[in-house]
mmCIF file of C-alpha atoms in Angstrom:
data_model
loop_
_atom_site.group_PDB
_atom_site.id
_atom_site.type_symbol
_atom_site.label_atom_id
_atom_site.label_comp_id
_atom_site.label_asym_id
_atom_site.label_seq_id
_atom_site.Cartn_x
_atom_site.Cartn_y
_atom_site.Cartn_z
ATOM 1 C CA ASP O 1449 91.255 85.826 107.498
ATOM 2 C CA GLY O 1450 90.984 89.171 105.752
ATOM 3 C CA GLY O 1451 91.101 89.185 102.004
ATOM 4 C CA ILE O 1452 89.410 89.558 98.658
ATOM 5 C CA THR O 1453 87.205 86.834 97.274
ATOM 6 C CA GLN O 1454 86.120 86.451 93.688
ATOM 7 C CA SER O 1455 83.576 83.915 92.584
ATOM 8 C CA PRO O 1456 83.324 81.761 90.707
ATOM 9 C CA LYS O 1457 86.881 80.754 89.733
ATOM 10 C CA TYR O 1458 85.731 79.626 86.264
ATOM 11 C CA LEU O 1459 82.683 80.891 84.409
ATOM 12 C CA PHE O 1460 81.266 79.809 81.076
ATOM 13 C CA ARG O 1461 78.644 81.696 79.111
ATOM 14 C CA LYS O 1462 77.099 81.744 75.680
ATOM 15 C CA GLU O 1463 77.499 84.741 73.421
ATOM 16 C CA GLY O 1464 74.774 87.323 73.869
ATOM 17 C CA GLN O 1465 74.327 86.719 77.594
ATOM 18 C CA ASN O 1466 75.201 89.196 80.298
ATOM 19 C CA VAL O 1467 77.237 87.783 83.175
ATOM 20 C CA THR O 1468 78.105 89.236 86.602
ATOM 21 C CA LEU O 1469 81.402 88.581 88.353
ATOM 22 C CA SER O 1470 81.478 88.867 92.112
ATOM 23 C CA CYS O 1471 84.128 90.681 94.170
ATOM 24 C CA GLU O 1472 83.944 90.956 97.964
ATOM 25 C CA GLN O 1473 86.550 92.258 100.420
ATOM 26 C CA ASN O 1474 86.650 92.286 104.222
ATOM 27 C CA LEU O 1475 89.794 94.421 104.481
ATOM 28 C CA ASN O 1476 87.800 97.616 105.102
ATOM 29 C CA HIS O 1477 89.442 99.120 102.017
ATOM 30 C CA ASP O 1478 87.848 102.159 100.459
ATOM 31 C CA ALA O 1479 89.019 101.793 96.869
ATOM 32 C CA MET O 1480 88.221 98.862 94.588
ATOM 33 C CA TYR O 1481 89.243 98.106 91.007
ATOM 34 C CA TRP O 1482 88.502 95.729 88.145
ATOM 35 C CA TYR O 1483 91.187 94.677 85.666
ATOM 36 C CA ARG O 1484 91.227 92.499 82.620
ATOM 37 C CA GLN O 1485 94.259 90.315 81.847
ATOM 38 C CA ASP O 1486 94.860 88.712 78.464
ATOM 39 C CA PRO O 1487 97.751 86.317 77.682
ATOM 40 C CA GLY O 1488 101.054 88.148 77.315
ATOM 41 C CA GLN O 1489 99.464 91.457 78.271
ATOM 42 C CA GLY O 1490 99.704 93.591 81.326
ATOM 43 C CA LEU O 1491 96.639 94.485 83.327
ATOM 44 C CA ARG O 1492 94.122 96.851 81.810
ATOM 45 C CA LEU O 1493 91.827 98.863 84.074
ATOM 46 C CA ILE O 1494 88.090 98.509 83.455
ATOM 47 C CA TYR O 1495 86.493 100.479 86.321
ATOM 48 C CA TYR O 1496 87.447 101.747 89.740
ATOM 49 C CA SER O 1497 85.622 103.115 92.755
ATOM 50 C CA GLN O 1498 86.980 105.091 95.674
ATOM 51 C CA ILE O 1499 83.773 105.487 97.672
ATOM 52 C CA VAL O 1500 80.364 103.879 97.872
ATOM 53 C CA ASN O 1501 77.924 104.902 95.129
ATOM 54 C CA ASP O 1502 80.677 106.409 93.008
ATOM 55 C CA PHE O 1503 82.838 104.858 90.293
ATOM 56 C CA GLN O 1504 84.900 105.922 87.281
ATOM 57 C CA LYS O 1505 85.680 104.374 83.937
ATOM 58 C CA GLY O 1506 89.113 103.007 83.270
ATOM 59 C CA ASP O 1507 90.843 102.491 79.954
ATOM 60 C CA ILE O 1508 88.542 99.757 78.603
ATOM 61 C CA ALA O 1509 85.094 100.349 80.167
ATOM 62 C CA GLU O 1510 83.061 99.809 76.998
ATOM 63 C CA GLY O 1511 80.837 96.728 77.283
ATOM 64 C CA TYR O 1512 81.179 96.558 81.080
ATOM 65 C CA SER O 1513 79.178 97.977 83.989
ATOM 66 C CA VAL O 1514 79.694 98.086 87.755
ATOM 67 C CA SER O 1515 77.924 99.080 90.951
ATOM 68 C CA ARG O 1516 79.187 100.002 94.415
ATOM 69 C CA GLU O 1517 76.251 99.869 96.789
ATOM 70 C CA LYS O 1518 78.327 98.574 99.712
ATOM 71 C CA LYS O 1519 81.908 99.237 100.714
ATOM 72 C CA GLU O 1520 82.668 95.507 100.686
ATOM 73 C CA SER O 1521 81.288 94.667 97.275
ATOM 74 C CA PHE O 1522 82.114 95.742 93.698
ATOM 75 C CA PRO O 1523 80.423 93.431 91.145
ATOM 76 C CA LEU O 1524 81.305 93.631 87.462
ATOM 77 C CA THR O 1525 78.785 92.882 84.722
ATOM 78 C CA VAL O 1526 80.120 91.843 81.346
ATOM 79 C CA THR O 1527 77.409 92.754 78.878
ATOM 80 C CA SER O 1528 76.663 91.333 75.464
ATOM 81 C CA ALA O 1529 78.085 94.559 74.020
ATOM 82 C CA GLN O 1530 81.618 93.530 75.014
ATOM 83 C CA LYS O 1531 83.051 92.219 71.756
ATOM 84 C CA ASN O 1532 85.748 89.953 73.143
ATOM 85 C CA PRO O 1533 84.843 89.053 76.733
ATOM 86 C CA THR O 1534 86.888 85.867 77.159
ATOM 87 C CA ALA O 1535 89.670 86.802 79.609
ATOM 88 C CA PHE O 1536 90.956 86.557 83.167
ATOM 89 C CA TYR O 1537 89.326 89.196 85.389
ATOM 90 C CA LEU O 1538 91.017 90.493 88.511
ATOM 91 C CA CYS O 1539 89.517 92.534 91.313
ATOM 92 C CA ALA O 1540 91.716 94.603 93.628
ATOM 93 C CA SER O 1541 91.349 96.961 96.553
ATOM 94 C CA SER O 1542 93.431 99.647 98.262
ATOM 95 C CA PRO O 1543 93.351 101.096 101.768
ATOM 96 C CA ILE O 1544 92.779 104.787 102.336
ATOM 97 C CA GLY O 1545 96.117 106.385 103.105
ATOM 98 C CA ARG O 1546 97.901 103.831 100.895
ATOM 99 C CA LEU O 1547 95.890 104.102 97.718
ATOM 100 C CA TYR O 1548 99.038 103.422 95.706
ATOM 101 C CA GLU O 1549 99.125 99.783 96.951
ATOM 102 C CA GLN O 1550 96.838 97.174 95.496
ATOM 103 C CA TYR O 1551 95.658 93.884 96.985
ATOM 104 C CA PHE O 1552 94.289 91.383 94.482
ATOM 105 C CA GLY O 1553 91.703 88.653 94.542
ATOM 106 C CA PRO O 1554 92.352 85.213 92.986
ATOM 107 C CA GLY O 1555 90.621 86.124 89.706
ATOM 108 C CA THR O 1556 87.780 84.731 87.603
ATOM 109 C CA ARG O 1557 88.420 83.144 84.228
ATOM 110 C CA LEU O 1558 85.491 83.890 81.928
ATOM 111 C CA THR O 1559 85.001 81.922 78.737
ATOM 112 C CA VAL O 1560 82.313 83.011 76.269
ATOM 113 C CA THR O 1561 81.488 80.747 73.330
ATOM 114 C CA GLY E 477 101.140 109.207 79.537
ATOM 115 C CA ASP E 478 102.763 107.017 82.141
ATOM 116 C CA SER E 479 104.303 103.739 81.035
ATOM 117 C CA VAL E 480 106.336 100.793 82.321
ATOM 118 C CA THR E 481 108.671 98.713 80.195
ATOM 119 C CA GLN E 482 109.897 95.318 81.342
ATOM 120 C CA MET E 483 112.293 92.914 79.721
ATOM 121 C CA GLU E 484 110.547 90.266 77.702
ATOM 122 C CA GLY E 485 110.500 86.729 78.933
ATOM 123 C CA PRO E 486 110.612 84.006 79.558
ATOM 124 C CA VAL E 487 113.680 84.208 81.716
ATOM 125 C CA THR E 488 114.970 80.679 82.273
ATOM 126 C CA LEU E 489 117.453 79.987 85.072
ATOM 127 C CA SER E 490 118.860 77.101 87.027
ATOM 128 C CA GLU E 491 118.230 76.895 90.743
ATOM 129 C CA GLU E 492 120.613 79.113 92.811
ATOM 130 C CA ALA E 493 121.354 81.378 89.835
ATOM 131 C CA PHE E 494 121.303 85.179 90.122
ATOM 132 C CA LEU E 495 118.178 86.911 88.843
ATOM 133 C CA THR E 496 117.746 90.341 87.299
ATOM 134 C CA ILE E 497 114.537 91.511 85.666
ATOM 135 C CA ASN E 498 114.847 94.977 84.178
ATOM 136 C CA CYS E 499 112.143 97.609 84.544
ATOM 137 C CA THR E 500 112.168 101.215 83.348
ATOM 138 C CA TYR E 501 109.406 103.763 83.535
ATOM 139 C CA THR E 502 108.182 107.125 82.339
ATOM 140 C CA ALA E 503 105.905 109.167 84.555
ATOM 141 C CA THR E 504 104.551 112.699 84.566
ATOM 142 C CA GLY E 505 104.723 113.036 88.333
ATOM 143 C CA TYR E 506 106.722 111.441 91.145
ATOM 144 C CA PRO E 507 105.672 107.795 91.174
ATOM 145 C CA SER E 508 105.740 105.048 93.721
ATOM 146 C CA LEU E 509 107.176 101.849 92.249
ATOM 147 C CA PHE E 510 106.176 98.236 92.800
ATOM 148 C CA TRP E 511 106.891 94.667 91.899
ATOM 149 C CA TYR E 512 104.017 92.188 91.920
ATOM 150 C CA VAL E 513 104.218 88.414 91.476
ATOM 151 C CA GLN E 514 101.577 86.172 89.912
ATOM 152 C CA TYR E 515 101.637 82.405 90.326
ATOM 153 C CA PRO E 516 99.784 80.303 87.741
ATOM 154 C CA GLY E 517 96.017 80.719 87.881
ATOM 155 C CA GLU E 518 96.151 83.213 90.752
ATOM 156 C CA GLY E 519 95.859 86.926 91.340
ATOM 157 C CA LEU E 520 98.799 89.267 91.797
ATOM 158 C CA GLN E 521 100.592 89.626 95.123
ATOM 159 C CA LEU E 522 102.526 92.705 96.129
ATOM 160 C CA LEU E 523 106.170 91.632 96.374
ATOM 161 C CA LEU E 524 107.927 94.879 97.241
ATOM 162 C CA LYS E 525 107.640 98.637 96.878
ATOM 163 C CA ALA E 526 109.611 101.876 96.997
ATOM 164 C CA THR E 527 108.015 105.273 97.355
ATOM 165 C CA LYS E 528 110.930 107.671 96.888
ATOM 166 C CA ALA E 529 114.239 107.927 95.085
ATOM 167 C CA ASP E 530 117.078 105.701 96.375
ATOM 168 C CA ASP E 531 114.668 103.647 98.490
ATOM 169 C CA LYS E 532 115.298 99.907 98.358
ATOM 170 C CA GLY E 533 112.318 97.602 98.573
ATOM 171 C CA SER E 534 112.960 94.044 99.717
ATOM 172 C CA ASN E 535 110.995 90.899 100.486
ATOM 173 C CA LYS E 536 111.658 87.130 100.420
ATOM 174 C CA GLY E 537 115.200 87.669 99.141
ATOM 175 C CA PHE E 538 114.090 89.930 96.288
ATOM 176 C CA GLU E 539 115.319 93.524 96.098
ATOM 177 C CA ALA E 540 114.781 96.555 93.886
ATOM 178 C CA THR E 541 116.164 100.097 94.179
ATOM 179 C CA TYR E 542 114.306 103.205 92.997
ATOM 180 C CA ARG E 543 116.726 104.945 90.616
ATOM 181 C CA LYS E 544 115.324 108.322 89.620
ATOM 182 C CA GLU E 545 118.323 109.279 87.498
ATOM 183 C CA THR E 546 117.901 106.238 85.261
ATOM 184 C CA THR E 547 114.108 105.890 85.785
ATOM 185 C CA SER E 548 114.596 102.251 86.669
ATOM 186 C CA PHE E 549 113.471 99.726 89.280
ATOM 187 C CA HIS E 550 115.217 96.460 88.435
ATOM 188 C CA LEU E 551 114.281 93.340 90.385
ATOM 189 C CA GLU E 552 117.119 91.161 91.715
ATOM 190 C CA LYS E 553 117.546 87.997 93.733
ATOM 191 C CA GLY E 554 120.845 86.412 94.627
ATOM 192 C CA SER E 555 119.781 82.771 94.468
ATOM 193 C CA VAL E 556 116.515 81.718 92.876
ATOM 194 C CA GLN E 557 114.494 78.638 93.783
ATOM 195 C CA VAL E 558 112.109 76.510 91.742
ATOM 196 C CA SER E 559 109.274 77.984 93.814
ATOM 197 C CA ASP E 560 110.109 81.458 92.438
ATOM 198 C CA SER E 561 108.783 80.400 89.029
ATOM 199 C CA ALA E 562 106.005 82.895 88.291
ATOM 200 C CA VAL E 563 105.204 86.023 86.300
ATOM 201 C CA TYR E 564 106.616 89.276 87.697
ATOM 202 C CA PHE E 565 104.977 92.641 87.021
ATOM 203 C CA CYS E 566 106.602 96.017 87.488
ATOM 204 C CA ALA E 567 104.170 98.853 88.191
ATOM 205 C CA LEU E 568 104.062 102.534 89.047
ATOM 206 C CA SER E 569 101.436 104.654 90.723
ATOM 207 C CA VAL E 570 101.167 108.431 90.612
ATOM 208 C CA ALA E 571 98.691 110.656 92.426
ATOM 209 C CA SER E 572 96.186 112.320 90.105
ATOM 210 C CA GLY E 573 93.324 114.329 91.534
ATOM 211 C CA GLY E 574 93.240 112.307 94.731
ATOM 212 C CA SER E 575 93.348 108.979 92.913
ATOM 213 C CA TYR E 576 96.205 106.548 92.405
ATOM 214 C CA ILE E 577 95.704 104.560 89.244
ATOM 215 C CA PRO E 578 98.535 102.095 88.679
ATOM 216 C CA THR E 579 100.242 101.443 85.382
ATOM 217 C CA PHE E 580 101.530 97.892 84.916
ATOM 218 C CA GLY E 581 104.208 96.470 82.688
ATOM 219 C CA ARG E 582 103.417 93.441 80.523
ATOM 220 C CA GLY E 583 104.980 90.991 82.939
ATOM 221 C CA THR E 584 108.081 88.817 82.743
ATOM 222 C CA SER E 585 107.768 85.071 83.094
ATOM 223 C CA LEU E 586 110.480 83.400 85.205
ATOM 224 C CA ILE E 587 111.121 79.664 84.907
ATOM 225 C CA VAL E 588 113.555 78.096 87.368
ATOM 226 C CA HIS E 589 114.822 74.577 86.690
ATOM 227 C CA PRO E 590 116.122 72.253 89.442
#
């Protein structure tokens, strides 16, 4: 089955530690995105990438970093510089030719204490 | 900038009731419009879309019509089921320099009682 996988589903970390969230897709989509979702809020864009080895900051990139070494993979690192990292993180992808549509993974809930 | 405004929830209905969730937008260009649905603890799923004025998107009994004159894209369903309980997000996407970066509303929670 084609789709987007995010792992793990739940992640717990201590303050001051960096943590990397995985996002893999086998849809052959060119564009990939990371969003943050907080209770009662819409989705806020962290980073996006339209081609391998290239990515752009979204609205709330501070304290986060990404890489895009392969078309299928777009990992997100939450660094210790992110002041309030506890949130639900969603990865999405879009096919070339329909970049306006987004297909989402199941999300990772990160809790930092 | 672009923005999407949805009615605040939760919207609470009995099974088989008629559903409307209002969505209005502002956009600098000519957007495509979407409704996404999120079930508890899951990611968002594309529910329906419309890419030009007067288009009607439909899926699983849900419908929404792209109204350019009122900048609206209201979601409707004639008879809701308990399984429709979820959070619904209205979104727009406009081309900008070859990219399409969506703008999402805050979401409207729907609770359907048997």
